[in-house]
CSV table of C-alpha atoms and ligand atoms in Angstrom, one decimal:
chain,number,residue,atom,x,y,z
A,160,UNK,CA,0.0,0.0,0.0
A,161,UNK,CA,2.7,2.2,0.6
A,162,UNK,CA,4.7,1.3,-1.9
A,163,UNK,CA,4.6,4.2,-3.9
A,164,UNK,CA,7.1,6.1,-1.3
A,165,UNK,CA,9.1,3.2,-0.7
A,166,UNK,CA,11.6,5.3,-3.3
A,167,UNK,CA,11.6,8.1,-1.0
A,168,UNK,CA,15.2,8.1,0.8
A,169,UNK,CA,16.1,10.0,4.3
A,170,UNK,CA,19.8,11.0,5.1
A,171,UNK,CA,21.3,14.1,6.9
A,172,UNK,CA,23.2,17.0,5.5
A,173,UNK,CA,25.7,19.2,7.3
A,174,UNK,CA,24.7,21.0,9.8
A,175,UNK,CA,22.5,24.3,8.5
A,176,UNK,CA,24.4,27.4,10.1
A,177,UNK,CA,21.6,29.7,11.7
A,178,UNK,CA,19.4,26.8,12.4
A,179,UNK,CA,16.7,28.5,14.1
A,180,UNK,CA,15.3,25.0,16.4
A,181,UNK,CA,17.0,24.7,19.8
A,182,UNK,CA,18.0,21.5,21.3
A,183,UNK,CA,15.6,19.6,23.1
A,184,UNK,CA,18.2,19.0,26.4
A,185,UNK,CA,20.9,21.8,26.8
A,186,UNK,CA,24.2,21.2,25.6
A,187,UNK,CA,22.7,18.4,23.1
A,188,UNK,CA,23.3,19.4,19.2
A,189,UNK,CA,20.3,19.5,16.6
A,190,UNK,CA,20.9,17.8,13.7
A,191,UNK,CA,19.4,19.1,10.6
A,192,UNK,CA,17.2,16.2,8.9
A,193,UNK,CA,17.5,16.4,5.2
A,194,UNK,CA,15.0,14.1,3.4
A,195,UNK,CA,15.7,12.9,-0.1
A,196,UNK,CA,12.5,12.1,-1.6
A,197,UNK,CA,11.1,11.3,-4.9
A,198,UNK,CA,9.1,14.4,-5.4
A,199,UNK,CA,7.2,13.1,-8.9
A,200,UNK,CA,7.7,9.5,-8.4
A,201,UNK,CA,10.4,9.3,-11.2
A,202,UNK,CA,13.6,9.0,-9.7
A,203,UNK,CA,14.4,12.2,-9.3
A,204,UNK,CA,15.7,13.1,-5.7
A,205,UNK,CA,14.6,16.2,-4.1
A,206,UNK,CA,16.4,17.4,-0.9
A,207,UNK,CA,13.6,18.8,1.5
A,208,UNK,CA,15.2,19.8,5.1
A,209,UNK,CA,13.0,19.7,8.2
A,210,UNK,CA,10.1,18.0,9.6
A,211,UNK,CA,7.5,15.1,8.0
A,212,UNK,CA,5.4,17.7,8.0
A,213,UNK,CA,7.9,19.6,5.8
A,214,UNK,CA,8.4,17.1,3.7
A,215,UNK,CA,4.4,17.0,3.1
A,216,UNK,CA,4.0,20.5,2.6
A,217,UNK,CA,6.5,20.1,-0.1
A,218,UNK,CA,4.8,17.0,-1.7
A,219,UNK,CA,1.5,18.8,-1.4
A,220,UNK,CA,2.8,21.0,-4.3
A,221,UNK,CA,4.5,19.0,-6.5
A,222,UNK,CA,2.4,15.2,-6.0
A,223,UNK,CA,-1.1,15.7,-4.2
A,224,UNK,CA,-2.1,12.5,-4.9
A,225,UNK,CA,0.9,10.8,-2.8
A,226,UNK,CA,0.1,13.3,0.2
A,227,UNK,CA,-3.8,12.1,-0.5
A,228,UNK,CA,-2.7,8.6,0.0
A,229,UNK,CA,-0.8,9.1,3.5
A,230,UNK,CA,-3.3,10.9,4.8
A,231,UNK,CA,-5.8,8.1,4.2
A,232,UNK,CA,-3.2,5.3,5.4
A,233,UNK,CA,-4.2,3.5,9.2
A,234,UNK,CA,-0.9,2.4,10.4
A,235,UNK,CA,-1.5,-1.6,10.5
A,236,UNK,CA,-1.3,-2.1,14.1
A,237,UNK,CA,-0.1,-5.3,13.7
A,238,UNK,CA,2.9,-4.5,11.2
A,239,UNK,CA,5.4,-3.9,14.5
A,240,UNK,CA,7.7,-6.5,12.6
A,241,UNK,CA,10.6,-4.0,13.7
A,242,UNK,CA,9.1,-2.9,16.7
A,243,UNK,CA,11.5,-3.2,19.4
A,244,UNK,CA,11.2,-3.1,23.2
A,245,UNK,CA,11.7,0.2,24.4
A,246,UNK,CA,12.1,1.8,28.0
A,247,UNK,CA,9.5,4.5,28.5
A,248,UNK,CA,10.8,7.1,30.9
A,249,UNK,CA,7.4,8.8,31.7
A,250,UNK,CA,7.8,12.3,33.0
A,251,UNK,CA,5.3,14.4,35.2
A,252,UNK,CA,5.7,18.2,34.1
A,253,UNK,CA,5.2,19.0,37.9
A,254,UNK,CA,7.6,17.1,39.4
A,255,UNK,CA,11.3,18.8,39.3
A,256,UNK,CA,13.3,16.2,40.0
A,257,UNK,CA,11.7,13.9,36.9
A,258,UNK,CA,11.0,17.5,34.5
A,259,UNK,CA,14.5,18.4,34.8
A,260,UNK,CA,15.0,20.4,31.4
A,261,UNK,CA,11.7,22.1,32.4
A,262,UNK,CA,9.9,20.6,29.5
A,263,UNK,CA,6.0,21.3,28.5
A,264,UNK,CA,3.3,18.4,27.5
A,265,UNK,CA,2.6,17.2,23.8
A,266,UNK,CA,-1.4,16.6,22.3
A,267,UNK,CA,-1.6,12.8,21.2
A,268,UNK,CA,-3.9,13.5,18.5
A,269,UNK,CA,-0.9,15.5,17.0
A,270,UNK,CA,2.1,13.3,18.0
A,271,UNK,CA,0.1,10.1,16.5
A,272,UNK,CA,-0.4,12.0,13.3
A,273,UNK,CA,3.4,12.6,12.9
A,274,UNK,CA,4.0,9.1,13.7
A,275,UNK,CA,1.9,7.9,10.7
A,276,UNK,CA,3.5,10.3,8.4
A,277,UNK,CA,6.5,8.8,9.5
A,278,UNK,CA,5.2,5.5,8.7
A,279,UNK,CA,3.7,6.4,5.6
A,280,UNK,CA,6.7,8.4,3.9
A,281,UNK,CA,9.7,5.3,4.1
A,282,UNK,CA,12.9,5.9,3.9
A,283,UNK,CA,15.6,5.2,6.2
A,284,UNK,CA,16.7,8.2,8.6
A,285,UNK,CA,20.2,8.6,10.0
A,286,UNK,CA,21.4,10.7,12.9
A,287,UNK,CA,25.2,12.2,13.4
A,288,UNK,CA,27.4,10.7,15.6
A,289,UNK,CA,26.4,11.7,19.7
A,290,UNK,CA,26.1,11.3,22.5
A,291,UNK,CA,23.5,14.2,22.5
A,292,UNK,CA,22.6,14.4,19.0
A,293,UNK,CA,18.7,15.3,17.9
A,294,UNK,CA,17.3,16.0,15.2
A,295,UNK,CA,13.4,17.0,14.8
A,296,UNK,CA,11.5,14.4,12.9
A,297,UNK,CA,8.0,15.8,13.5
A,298,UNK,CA,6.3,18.8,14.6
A,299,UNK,CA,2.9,20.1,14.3
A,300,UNK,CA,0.9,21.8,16.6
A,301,UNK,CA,3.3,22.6,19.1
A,302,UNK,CA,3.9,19.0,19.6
A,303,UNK,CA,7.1,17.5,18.9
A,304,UNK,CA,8.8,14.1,18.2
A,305,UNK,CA,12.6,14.3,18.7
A,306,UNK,CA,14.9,11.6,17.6
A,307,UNK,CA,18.4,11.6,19.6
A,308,UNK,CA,21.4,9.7,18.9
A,309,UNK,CA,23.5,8.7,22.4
A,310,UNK,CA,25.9,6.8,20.3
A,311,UNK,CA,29.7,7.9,19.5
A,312,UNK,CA,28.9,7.2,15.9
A,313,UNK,CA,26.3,8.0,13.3
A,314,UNK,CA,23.2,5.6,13.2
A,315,UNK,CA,20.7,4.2,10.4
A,316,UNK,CA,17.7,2.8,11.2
A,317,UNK,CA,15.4,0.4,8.8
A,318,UNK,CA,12.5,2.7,9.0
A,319,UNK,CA,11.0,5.8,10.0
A,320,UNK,CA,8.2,3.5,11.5
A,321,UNK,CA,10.6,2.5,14.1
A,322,UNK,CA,10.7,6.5,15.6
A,323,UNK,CA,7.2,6.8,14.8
A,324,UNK,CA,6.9,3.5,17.3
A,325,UNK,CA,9.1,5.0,19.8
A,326,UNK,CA,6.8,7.9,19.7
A,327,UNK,CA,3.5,6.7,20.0
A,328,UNK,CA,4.6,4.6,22.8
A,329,UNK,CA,5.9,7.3,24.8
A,330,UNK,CA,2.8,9.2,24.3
A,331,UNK,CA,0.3,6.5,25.0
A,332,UNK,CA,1.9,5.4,28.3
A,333,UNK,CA,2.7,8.6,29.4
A,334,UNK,CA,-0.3,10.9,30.2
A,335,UNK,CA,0.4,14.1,32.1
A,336,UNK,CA,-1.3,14.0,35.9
A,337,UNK,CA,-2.4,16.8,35.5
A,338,UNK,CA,-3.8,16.7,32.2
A,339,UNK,CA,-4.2,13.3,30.9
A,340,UNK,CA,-5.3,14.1,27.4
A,341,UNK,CA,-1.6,15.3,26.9
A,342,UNK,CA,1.4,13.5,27.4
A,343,UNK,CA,5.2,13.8,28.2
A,344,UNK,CA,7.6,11.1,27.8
A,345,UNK,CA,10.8,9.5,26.8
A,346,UNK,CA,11.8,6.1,25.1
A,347,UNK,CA,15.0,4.3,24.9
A,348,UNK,CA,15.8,2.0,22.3
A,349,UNK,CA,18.5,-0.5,23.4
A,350,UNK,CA,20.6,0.3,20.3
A,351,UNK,CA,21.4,3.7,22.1
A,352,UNK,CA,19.1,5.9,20.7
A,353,UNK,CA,15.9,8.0,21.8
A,354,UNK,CA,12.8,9.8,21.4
A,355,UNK,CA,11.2,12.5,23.0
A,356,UNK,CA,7.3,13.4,22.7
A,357,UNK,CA,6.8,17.3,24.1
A,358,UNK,CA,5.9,20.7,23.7
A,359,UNK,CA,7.8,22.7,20.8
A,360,UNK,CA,6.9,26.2,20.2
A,361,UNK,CA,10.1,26.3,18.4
A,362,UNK,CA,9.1,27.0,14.5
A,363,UNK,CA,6.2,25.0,15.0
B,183,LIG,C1,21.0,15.9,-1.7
B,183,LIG,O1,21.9,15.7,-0.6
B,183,LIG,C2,22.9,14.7,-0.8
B,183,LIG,C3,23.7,14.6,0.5
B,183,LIG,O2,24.1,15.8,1.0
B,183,LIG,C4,23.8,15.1,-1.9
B,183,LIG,O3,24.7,14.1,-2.2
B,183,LIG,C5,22.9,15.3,-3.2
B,183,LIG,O4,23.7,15.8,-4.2
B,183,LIG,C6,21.8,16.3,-2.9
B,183,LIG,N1,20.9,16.3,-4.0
B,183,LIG,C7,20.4,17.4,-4.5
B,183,LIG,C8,19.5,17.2,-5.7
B,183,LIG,O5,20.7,18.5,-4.1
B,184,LIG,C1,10.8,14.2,-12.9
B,184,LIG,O1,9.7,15.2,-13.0
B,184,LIG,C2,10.2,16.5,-12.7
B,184,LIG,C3,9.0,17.5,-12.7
B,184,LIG,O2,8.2,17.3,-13.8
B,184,LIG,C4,11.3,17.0,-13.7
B,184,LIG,O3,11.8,18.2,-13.4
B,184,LIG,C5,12.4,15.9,-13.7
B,184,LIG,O4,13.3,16.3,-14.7
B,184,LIG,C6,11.8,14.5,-14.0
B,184,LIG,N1,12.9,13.6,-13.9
B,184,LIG,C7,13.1,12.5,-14.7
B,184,LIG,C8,14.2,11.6,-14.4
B,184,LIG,O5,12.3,12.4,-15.7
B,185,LIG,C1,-2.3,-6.0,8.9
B,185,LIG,O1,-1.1,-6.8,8.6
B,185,LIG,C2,-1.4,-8.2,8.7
B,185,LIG,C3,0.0,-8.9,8.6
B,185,LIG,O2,0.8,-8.3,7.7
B,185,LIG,C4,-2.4,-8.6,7.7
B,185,LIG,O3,-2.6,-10.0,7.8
B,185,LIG,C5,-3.7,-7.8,7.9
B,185,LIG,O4,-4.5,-8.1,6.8
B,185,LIG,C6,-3.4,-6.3,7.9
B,185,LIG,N1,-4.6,-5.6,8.2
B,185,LIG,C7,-5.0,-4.5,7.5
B,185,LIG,C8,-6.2,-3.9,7.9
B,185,LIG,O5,-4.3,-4.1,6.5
């Protein structure tokens, strides 16, 4: 079903000088996520840097019809094939000692739509070498997915999907005390990597 995007290629560039996002955790770089996709579904590779959403915007232009059919995809619940256990550090926004970077909660209904785009658009992403590295995979709506690397070296995973997991996860078991229809979370993937599900009023 999804197919048609499989063409569509992730990788990072050099870091953008001026980058106006701010890292997640102090001290942490942001890597600059540069998608290569196939714009018009010919071959040719178009370098779009940002978010998902970004790269949809972009697509909206160029090749409706592929945005059309992302929009209408339902993430299989039972493709989790590369679904891996994750740790979910849950974090109460009230609570100092867990909210230690001060960090603001996330809406679900936002945070699951930029994990289906990130299952929908394929591609593998990469993230520089860490520890500390992010890069913003989704934003909309003042809700954020982050994707760090804690690794020495860069690292490729198979799929968007896998983030977009990581994501959801953190989201879904993670609802604020205060208000549970939001959410604020962390997950840790044993290969050394993480995500992040928050507030972002960074550019987005
Ligand atoms: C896209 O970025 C990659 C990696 O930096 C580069 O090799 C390639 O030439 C770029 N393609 C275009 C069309 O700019
Ligand atoms: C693909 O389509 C775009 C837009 O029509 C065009 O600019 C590009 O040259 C095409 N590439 C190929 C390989 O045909
Ligand atoms: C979900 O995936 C499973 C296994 O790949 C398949 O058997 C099932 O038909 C799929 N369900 C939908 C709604 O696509």
């Amino acid at each position: 079903m999804l197919c048609m995007v499989t063409a569509l290629v992730a990788f990072l560039a050099a870091p953008v000088l001026g980058l106006p996002v701010q890292a997640p955790i102090p001290g942490y770089g942001v890597e600059d996520i540069v998608w290569g996709v196939d714009v018009y579904g010919n071959g040719t590779i178009v370098n779009i840097t940002g978010t998902v959403q970004n790269v949809l915007s972009h697509l909206n232009e160029h090749n409706p019809a592929l945005v059309k059919k992302i929009l209408a995809s339902h993430p299989n619940a039972s493709d989790h094939h590369e679904e891996k256990a994750q740790r979910i550090r849950c974090i109460d926004k009230m609570d100092p000692a867990q909210n230690i970077f001060g960090w603001d909660v996330a809406g679900p209904k936002w945070i699951h739509d930029g994990a289906k785009y990130l299952q929908g658009v394929g591609g593998q992403p990469t993230n520089g070498p860490g520890p500390g590295n992010c890069g913003r995979v989704s934003c909309e709506y003042h809700s954020a997915i982050w994707w760090c690397n804690d690794n020495n070296k860069p690292i490729t995973l198979p799929s968007f999907s896998t983030i977009g997991y990581c994501a959801t996860n953190a989201c879904d078991l993670c609802p604020d005390s205060w208000s549970p229809d939001r959410c604020l979370g962390q997950g840790f993937d044993t290969d050394g990597w993480n995500c992040i599900v928050r507030r972002d009023e960074d550019s987005c």
